[in-house]
Amino acid sequence: MFGRSLYATFAVLALAATACGGGQESYASIVDKAKNDKKLVIGVKADQPGLGLRTPDGSFAGFDVEVAKYVAKELGVDAANITFKETVSANREAFIEQGQVDMVVATYSITDARKQKVSFAGPYFVAGQDLLVRADDAALTGPEALNGKKLCSVAGSTSAQKVKTEYAKEAQLQEERTYSACVDRVLGGQLDAMTTDNVILAGYGAQHAGKLKIVGKPFSTEKYGIGLKKDDTAGRKAVNDALQKMFSDGSWTKALQSSVGASGFALPQAPQLERY
């Protein structure tokens, strides 16, 4: 009897420990998670030079990463206590909804459709969709020139669909999991162009200088936000407050210059926050 009683006690304790160890789901807001655990899991891209890139030592670098570190610090979490988790365009909402990450800072355009699933702070950057083509390609001068051409983008991105809907219905769309896979296929000649936001393309253009070029004809406005749990109103306010401070104290400009400046991309002014 004693053995059974002891076993039952351990079982109850194990269940309690599991309930307490549920990560983000244990907290109503990222503010509480940061305050109590002093740790955060943040989703970032891993293959975007200048924005979110996994370095050879396994760490992450880029403008999005610097924004994430600043915001985390304002919430009370040191950079050393951030776990960066690779996200791709297709899984960002799922990662937030499932509690796999506490927030996402990953060239994440704010859209009404995405707001149905997650909450956004920001924008912290405004980009525009453009095309990246081989440097010797003089024919592809804009999205309307893509009819009959092979266009690459990633699953979950809005850019290629915008091309097909508004500019070139006969563009042949090829979706890859990552943008770097698109870059490889354009470089190799299997595909004619890739499309995503100009600041992302600038990093790849700099990485392959002389081989790739940006067309330079933006055809959208992309407002990058920080994704949070859908109903985390307190978290959204706190992250917006942190971004406003980053804009005003010079840290935003410094981070952008050090991360993206070398690509030759024309650096904009800090955007206006859209609190809701």
Short mmCIF file of N, CA and C in Angstrom, two decimals, residues 73-153:
data_model
loop_
_atom_site.label_atom_id
_atom_site.label_comp_id
_atom_site.label_asym_id
_atom_site.label_seq_id
_atom_site.Cartn_x
_atom_site.Cartn_y
_atom_site.Cartn_z
N LYS A 73 15.33 43.23 -23.77
CA LYS A 73 15.98 43.92 -22.65
C LYS A 73 15.01 44.87 -21.97
N GLU A 74 14.20 45.58 -22.77
CA GLU A 74 13.20 46.48 -22.20
C GLU A 74 12.14 45.71 -21.40
N LEU A 75 11.91 44.46 -21.77
CA LEU A 75 10.96 43.62 -21.02
C LEU A 75 11.61 42.97 -19.80
N GLY A 76 12.94 43.12 -19.67
CA GLY A 76 13.64 42.58 -18.50
C GLY A 76 14.43 41.31 -18.75
N VAL A 77 14.70 41.00 -20.02
CA VAL A 77 15.42 39.77 -20.36
C VAL A 77 16.73 40.10 -21.08
N ASP A 78 17.84 39.66 -20.50
CA ASP A 78 19.15 39.89 -21.12
C ASP A 78 19.31 39.04 -22.37
N ALA A 79 20.16 39.51 -23.27
CA ALA A 79 20.40 38.80 -24.53
C ALA A 79 20.86 37.36 -24.29
N ALA A 80 21.63 37.16 -23.22
CA ALA A 80 22.14 35.82 -22.92
C ALA A 80 21.03 34.83 -22.57
N ASN A 81 19.87 35.36 -22.20
CA ASN A 81 18.74 34.49 -21.81
C ASN A 81 17.66 34.39 -22.88
N ILE A 82 18.02 34.80 -24.11
CA ILE A 82 17.11 34.63 -25.25
C ILE A 82 17.48 33.35 -25.98
N THR A 83 16.50 32.53 -26.27
CA THR A 83 16.69 31.40 -27.16
C THR A 83 16.10 31.79 -28.51
N PHE A 84 16.97 31.91 -29.52
CA PHE A 84 16.48 32.23 -30.86
C PHE A 84 16.12 30.93 -31.57
N LYS A 85 14.94 30.93 -32.18
CA LYS A 85 14.44 29.74 -32.87
C LYS A 85 14.16 30.09 -34.33
N GLU A 86 14.70 29.30 -35.23
CA GLU A 86 14.49 29.58 -36.65
C GLU A 86 13.03 29.43 -37.03
N THR A 87 12.49 30.45 -37.71
CA THR A 87 11.16 30.37 -38.28
C THR A 87 11.28 30.61 -39.79
N VAL A 88 10.36 30.04 -40.54
CA VAL A 88 10.22 30.34 -41.96
C VAL A 88 8.87 31.00 -42.16
N SER A 89 8.65 31.57 -43.33
CA SER A 89 7.42 32.35 -43.54
C SER A 89 6.16 31.54 -43.26
N ALA A 90 6.18 30.25 -43.59
CA ALA A 90 4.97 29.44 -43.51
C ALA A 90 4.59 29.02 -42.09
N ASN A 91 5.52 29.11 -41.13
CA ASN A 91 5.19 28.59 -39.79
C ASN A 91 5.13 29.65 -38.70
N ARG A 92 5.19 30.92 -39.05
CA ARG A 92 5.26 31.95 -38.01
C ARG A 92 4.00 32.00 -37.16
N GLU A 93 2.82 31.99 -37.79
CA GLU A 93 1.58 32.02 -37.00
C GLU A 93 1.47 30.77 -36.13
N ALA A 94 1.78 29.62 -36.70
CA ALA A 94 1.66 28.36 -35.95
C ALA A 94 2.59 28.36 -34.74
N PHE A 95 3.80 28.83 -34.90
CA PHE A 95 4.75 28.87 -33.78
C PHE A 95 4.23 29.73 -32.63
N ILE A 96 3.60 30.86 -32.98
CA ILE A 96 3.05 31.75 -31.95
C ILE A 96 1.83 31.09 -31.30
N GLU A 97 0.93 30.58 -32.11
CA GLU A 97 -0.30 29.98 -31.59
C GLU A 97 -0.02 28.76 -30.71
N GLN A 98 0.99 27.98 -31.07
CA GLN A 98 1.32 26.76 -30.33
C GLN A 98 2.20 27.03 -29.12
N GLY A 99 2.66 28.27 -28.94
CA GLY A 99 3.53 28.58 -27.82
C GLY A 99 4.96 28.12 -28.01
N GLN A 100 5.35 27.80 -29.24
CA GLN A 100 6.74 27.40 -29.49
C GLN A 100 7.69 28.59 -29.37
N VAL A 101 7.17 29.79 -29.59
CA VAL A 101 7.94 31.02 -29.42
C VAL A 101 7.08 32.02 -28.65
N ASP A 102 7.75 32.97 -28.00
CA ASP A 102 7.04 34.02 -27.27
C ASP A 102 6.73 35.20 -28.17
N MET A 103 7.61 35.44 -29.14
CA MET A 103 7.33 36.46 -30.15
C MET A 103 8.14 36.14 -31.39
N VAL A 104 7.73 36.75 -32.51
CA VAL A 104 8.41 36.54 -33.79
C VAL A 104 8.88 37.89 -34.32
N VAL A 105 10.18 37.98 -34.63
CA VAL A 105 10.77 39.16 -35.26
C VAL A 105 11.48 38.65 -36.51
N ALA A 106 10.75 38.56 -37.62
CA ALA A 106 11.26 37.83 -38.78
C ALA A 106 10.71 38.38 -40.08
N THR A 107 11.04 39.65 -40.40
CA THR A 107 10.54 40.32 -41.61
C THR A 107 9.07 39.94 -41.81
N TYR A 108 8.28 40.18 -40.79
CA TYR A 108 6.91 39.67 -40.67
C TYR A 108 5.93 40.79 -41.00
N SER A 109 5.46 40.82 -42.24
CA SER A 109 4.57 41.90 -42.68
C SER A 109 3.23 41.84 -41.95
N ILE A 110 2.78 42.99 -41.47
CA ILE A 110 1.49 43.10 -40.79
C ILE A 110 0.39 43.09 -41.85
N THR A 111 -0.52 42.13 -41.76
CA THR A 111 -1.67 42.09 -42.67
C THR A 111 -2.93 41.81 -41.87
N ASP A 112 -4.07 42.19 -42.44
CA ASP A 112 -5.34 41.94 -41.76
C ASP A 112 -5.59 40.45 -41.58
N ALA A 113 -5.21 39.65 -42.57
CA ALA A 113 -5.41 38.20 -42.47
C ALA A 113 -4.60 37.61 -41.33
N ARG A 114 -3.37 38.05 -41.18
CA ARG A 114 -2.53 37.54 -40.10
C ARG A 114 -3.02 38.01 -38.74
N LYS A 115 -3.61 39.20 -38.70
CA LYS A 115 -4.15 39.72 -37.43
C LYS A 115 -5.30 38.87 -36.90
N GLN A 116 -5.87 38.04 -37.74
CA GLN A 116 -6.92 37.14 -37.28
C GLN A 116 -6.35 36.03 -36.39
N LYS A 117 -5.05 35.78 -36.52
CA LYS A 117 -4.42 34.68 -35.79
C LYS A 117 -3.44 35.14 -34.72
N VAL A 118 -2.77 36.27 -34.96
CA VAL A 118 -1.76 36.75 -34.02
C VAL A 118 -1.95 38.25 -33.82
N SER A 119 -1.23 38.79 -32.86
CA SER A 119 -1.23 40.22 -32.57
C SER A 119 0.08 40.82 -33.04
N PHE A 120 0.07 42.10 -33.43
CA PHE A 120 1.29 42.74 -33.92
C PHE A 120 1.60 44.02 -33.15
N ALA A 121 2.87 44.19 -32.81
CA ALA A 121 3.40 45.48 -32.39
C ALA A 121 4.19 46.03 -33.57
N GLY A 122 4.28 47.37 -33.65
CA GLY A 122 5.04 47.96 -34.73
C GLY A 122 4.17 48.86 -35.61
N PRO A 123 4.62 49.09 -36.85
CA PRO A 123 5.77 48.48 -37.51
C PRO A 123 7.09 49.05 -37.02
N TYR A 124 8.14 48.25 -37.13
CA TYR A 124 9.48 48.73 -36.80
C TYR A 124 10.32 48.95 -38.05
N PHE A 125 9.75 48.63 -39.23
CA PHE A 125 10.44 48.87 -40.50
C PHE A 125 9.39 48.80 -41.60
N VAL A 126 9.58 49.61 -42.65
CA VAL A 126 8.69 49.56 -43.81
C VAL A 126 9.53 49.28 -45.06
N ALA A 127 9.20 48.19 -45.73
CA ALA A 127 9.91 47.78 -46.94
C ALA A 127 8.94 47.79 -48.11
N GLY A 128 9.42 47.36 -49.29
CA GLY A 128 8.56 47.24 -50.47
C GLY A 128 8.97 46.01 -51.26
N GLN A 129 8.01 45.29 -51.78
CA GLN A 129 8.33 44.10 -52.57
C GLN A 129 9.00 44.49 -53.89
N ASP A 130 9.98 43.68 -54.28
CA ASP A 130 10.75 43.95 -55.50
C ASP A 130 11.19 42.62 -56.09
N LEU A 131 12.05 42.69 -57.11
CA LEU A 131 12.56 41.49 -57.78
C LEU A 131 14.08 41.45 -57.71
N LEU A 132 14.61 40.23 -57.59
CA LEU A 132 16.05 40.00 -57.69
C LEU A 132 16.27 39.11 -58.91
N VAL A 133 17.13 39.56 -59.81
CA VAL A 133 17.39 38.84 -61.06
C VAL A 133 18.90 38.73 -61.27
N ARG A 134 19.29 37.95 -62.29
CA ARG A 134 20.72 37.87 -62.61
C ARG A 134 21.20 39.22 -63.13
N ALA A 135 22.42 39.56 -62.83
CA ALA A 135 22.95 40.89 -63.14
C ALA A 135 22.95 41.21 -64.63
N ASP A 136 23.02 40.18 -65.47
CA ASP A 136 23.06 40.42 -66.92
C ASP A 136 21.68 40.37 -67.57
N ASP A 137 20.63 40.29 -66.80
CA ASP A 137 19.27 40.22 -67.33
C ASP A 137 18.71 41.63 -67.51
N ALA A 138 18.56 42.04 -68.79
CA ALA A 138 18.05 43.37 -69.08
C ALA A 138 16.56 43.37 -69.38
N ALA A 139 15.96 42.17 -69.51
CA ALA A 139 14.56 42.08 -69.91
C ALA A 139 13.58 42.26 -68.76
N LEU A 140 13.96 41.79 -67.57
CA LEU A 140 13.05 41.85 -66.43
C LEU A 140 13.17 43.20 -65.73
N THR A 141 12.34 44.12 -66.17
CA THR A 141 12.41 45.49 -65.66
C THR A 141 11.37 45.80 -64.60
N GLY A 142 10.50 44.83 -64.31
CA GLY A 142 9.47 45.03 -63.30
C GLY A 142 8.55 43.83 -63.27
N PRO A 143 7.60 43.79 -62.34
CA PRO A 143 6.74 42.61 -62.18
C PRO A 143 5.89 42.30 -63.42
N GLU A 144 5.55 43.34 -64.20
CA GLU A 144 4.70 43.13 -65.38
C GLU A 144 5.45 42.40 -66.50
N ALA A 145 6.78 42.28 -66.37
CA ALA A 145 7.58 41.60 -67.40
C ALA A 145 7.75 40.11 -67.11
N LEU A 146 7.02 39.59 -66.12
CA LEU A 146 7.23 38.21 -65.67
C LEU A 146 6.32 37.17 -66.34
N ASN A 147 5.43 37.59 -67.25
CA ASN A 147 4.59 36.62 -67.94
C ASN A 147 5.47 35.61 -68.69
N GLY A 148 5.20 34.31 -68.44
CA GLY A 148 5.98 33.26 -69.08
C GLY A 148 7.33 33.00 -68.43
N LYS A 149 7.69 33.80 -67.42
CA LYS A 149 8.97 33.63 -66.73
C LYS A 149 8.78 32.78 -65.47
N LYS A 150 9.87 32.20 -65.00
CA LYS A 150 9.84 31.36 -63.81
C LYS A 150 10.23 32.19 -62.59
N LEU A 151 9.29 32.34 -61.68
CA LEU A 151 9.43 33.21 -60.52
C LEU A 151 9.48 32.39 -59.24
N CYS A 152 10.40 32.72 -58.36
CA CYS A 152 10.56 31.99 -57.10
C CYS A 152 10.19 32.85 -55.90
N SER A 153 9.51 32.23 -54.96
CA SER A 153 9.28 32.83 -53.65
C SER A 153 9.12 31.70 -52.65
#
